[in-house]
PDB file of C-alpha atoms and ligand atoms in Angstrom:
ATOM      1  CA  MET A   1    -100.242 150.235  79.338  1.00  0.00           C
ATOM      2  CA  LYS A   2     -99.488 148.112  82.836  1.00  0.00           C
ATOM      3  CA  LYS A   3     -98.405 144.177  83.076  1.00  0.00           C
ATOM      4  CA  ILE A   4     -98.588 142.303  85.969  1.00  0.00           C
ATOM      5  CA  LEU A   5     -96.363 139.084  85.730  1.00  0.00           C
ATOM      6  CA  GLU A   6     -95.971 136.470  88.331  1.00  0.00           C
ATOM      7  CA  VAL A   7     -92.515 135.537  88.766  1.00  0.00           C
ATOM      8  CA  LYS A   8     -91.124 132.176  89.943  1.00  0.00           C
ATOM      9  CA  GLY A   9     -88.218 131.522  92.264  1.00  0.00           C
ATOM     10  CA  MET A  10     -87.752 135.385  93.574  1.00  0.00           C
ATOM     11  CA  THR A  11     -86.347 134.894  97.047  1.00  0.00           C
ATOM     12  CA  CYS A  12     -84.537 137.839  98.483  1.00  0.00           C
ATOM     13  CA  SER A  13     -83.573 141.291  97.545  1.00  0.00           C
ATOM     14  CA  HIS A  14     -80.902 140.797  95.117  1.00  0.00           C
ATOM     15  CA  CYS A  15     -83.539 138.074  93.044  1.00  0.00           C
ATOM     16  CA  GLU A  16     -85.324 142.133  93.241  1.00  0.00           C
ATOM     17  CA  LYS A  17     -82.590 143.616  91.118  1.00  0.00           C
ATOM     18  CA  SER A  18     -81.793 141.128  89.091  1.00  0.00           C
ATOM     19  CA  VAL A  19     -85.519 141.127  87.632  1.00  0.00           C
ATOM     20  CA  LYS A  20     -86.441 144.868  87.668  1.00  0.00           C
ATOM     21  CA  SER A  21     -82.873 145.270  85.694  1.00  0.00           C
ATOM     22  CA  ALA A  22     -83.843 143.063  83.220  1.00  0.00           C
ATOM     23  CA  LEU A  23     -87.046 144.350  82.400  1.00  0.00           C
ATOM     24  CA  VAL A  24     -86.187 147.715  82.193  1.00  0.00           C
ATOM     25  CA  GLU A  25     -83.867 147.497  79.702  1.00  0.00           C
ATOM     26  CA  VAL A  26     -86.603 146.305  77.302  1.00  0.00           C
ATOM     27  CA  ALA A  27     -87.851 148.845  75.252  1.00  0.00           C
ATOM     28  CA  GLY A  28     -90.432 150.525  76.251  1.00  0.00           C
ATOM     29  CA  VAL A  29     -90.803 150.185  79.522  1.00  0.00           C
ATOM     30  CA  ASN A  30     -90.697 152.934  82.192  1.00  0.00           C
ATOM     31  CA  ASN A  31     -91.263 151.557  85.310  1.00  0.00           C
ATOM     32  CA  VAL A  32     -90.573 148.260  87.255  1.00  0.00           C
ATOM     33  CA  ASP A  33     -92.473 147.404  90.896  1.00  0.00           C
ATOM     34  CA  VAL A  34     -91.617 143.849  92.335  1.00  0.00           C
ATOM     35  CA  ASN A  35     -93.700 142.418  95.067  1.00  0.00           C
ATOM     36  CA  LEU A  36     -91.902 140.265  96.907  1.00  0.00           C
ATOM     37  CA  ASP A  37     -94.018 138.186  99.451  1.00  0.00           C
ATOM     38  CA  THR A  38     -96.870 138.289  95.651  1.00  0.00           C
ATOM     39  CA  LYS A  39     -94.784 137.320  93.688  1.00  0.00           C
ATOM     40  CA  LEU A  40     -95.831 139.576  91.160  1.00  0.00           C
ATOM     41  CA  VAL A  41     -93.913 142.085  89.148  1.00  0.00           C
ATOM     42  CA  THR A  42     -95.987 145.379  88.047  1.00  0.00           C
ATOM     43  CA  VAL A  43     -94.067 146.536  84.647  1.00  0.00           C
ATOM     44  CA  GLU A  44     -95.329 149.678  83.285  1.00  0.00           C
ATOM     45  CA  GLY A  45     -94.671 151.224  79.460  1.00  0.00           C
ATOM     46  CA  ASP A  46     -95.659 151.531  76.573  1.00  0.00           C
ATOM     47  CA  ASP A  47     -96.487 148.552  73.891  1.00  0.00           C
ATOM     48  CA  LEU A  48     -95.609 145.697  75.831  1.00  0.00           C
ATOM     49  CA  GLU A  49     -95.532 142.976  74.490  1.00  0.00           C
ATOM     50  CA  ASP A  50     -95.764 139.544  76.751  1.00  0.00           C
ATOM     51  CA  LYS A  51     -93.401 137.256  75.181  1.00  0.00           C
ATOM     52  CA  VAL A  52     -90.665 140.083  75.110  1.00  0.00           C
ATOM     53  CA  LEU A  53     -91.056 140.502  79.044  1.00  0.00           C
ATOM     54  CA  VAL A  54     -91.179 136.487  79.791  1.00  0.00           C
ATOM     55  CA  ASP A  55     -88.230 136.382  77.538  1.00  0.00           C
ATOM     56  CA  ALA A  56     -86.005 139.234  79.716  1.00  0.00           C
ATOM     57  CA  VAL A  57     -87.226 137.630  82.603  1.00  0.00           C
ATOM     58  CA  GLU A  58     -86.607 133.621  81.819  1.00  0.00           C
ATOM     59  CA  GLY A  59     -82.818 134.976  80.077  1.00  0.00           C
ATOM     60  CA  ILE A  60     -82.076 135.427  83.665  1.00  0.00           C
ATOM     61  CA  GLY A  61     -83.103 132.195  84.951  1.00  0.00           C
ATOM     62  CA  PHE A  62     -86.730 132.691  86.483  1.00  0.00           C
ATOM     63  CA  ASP A  63     -89.891 131.569  85.469  1.00  0.00           C
ATOM     64  CA  VAL A  64     -92.801 133.156  84.746  1.00  0.00           C
ATOM     65  CA  SER A  65     -96.168 131.482  85.592  1.00  0.00           C
ATOM     66  CA  LYS A  66     -98.383 134.161  84.499  1.00  0.00           C
ATOM     67  CA  VAL A  67     -99.090 137.996  82.792  1.00  0.00           C
ATOM     68  CA  GLU A  68    -101.680 139.726  83.226  1.00  0.00           C
TER      69      GLU A  68
HETATM   70 CU1   CU B 101     -82.422 136.456  95.540  1.00  0.00          CU
END
């Protein structure tokens, strides 16, 4: 399955790395792709729950404005 998160506050490759590493640690996540231009983060994996993904991103200080 695939989830797309809109993450506010990512500005550079360091932010991108932080968000990526926070999300790959979530159980079930197989792949994370960050687009700094659109601020969209694509997460692929099994049995992904919106709240768990949002908590992982917000836990390192970014805001998630939308999950699709
Ligand atoms: Cu940054």
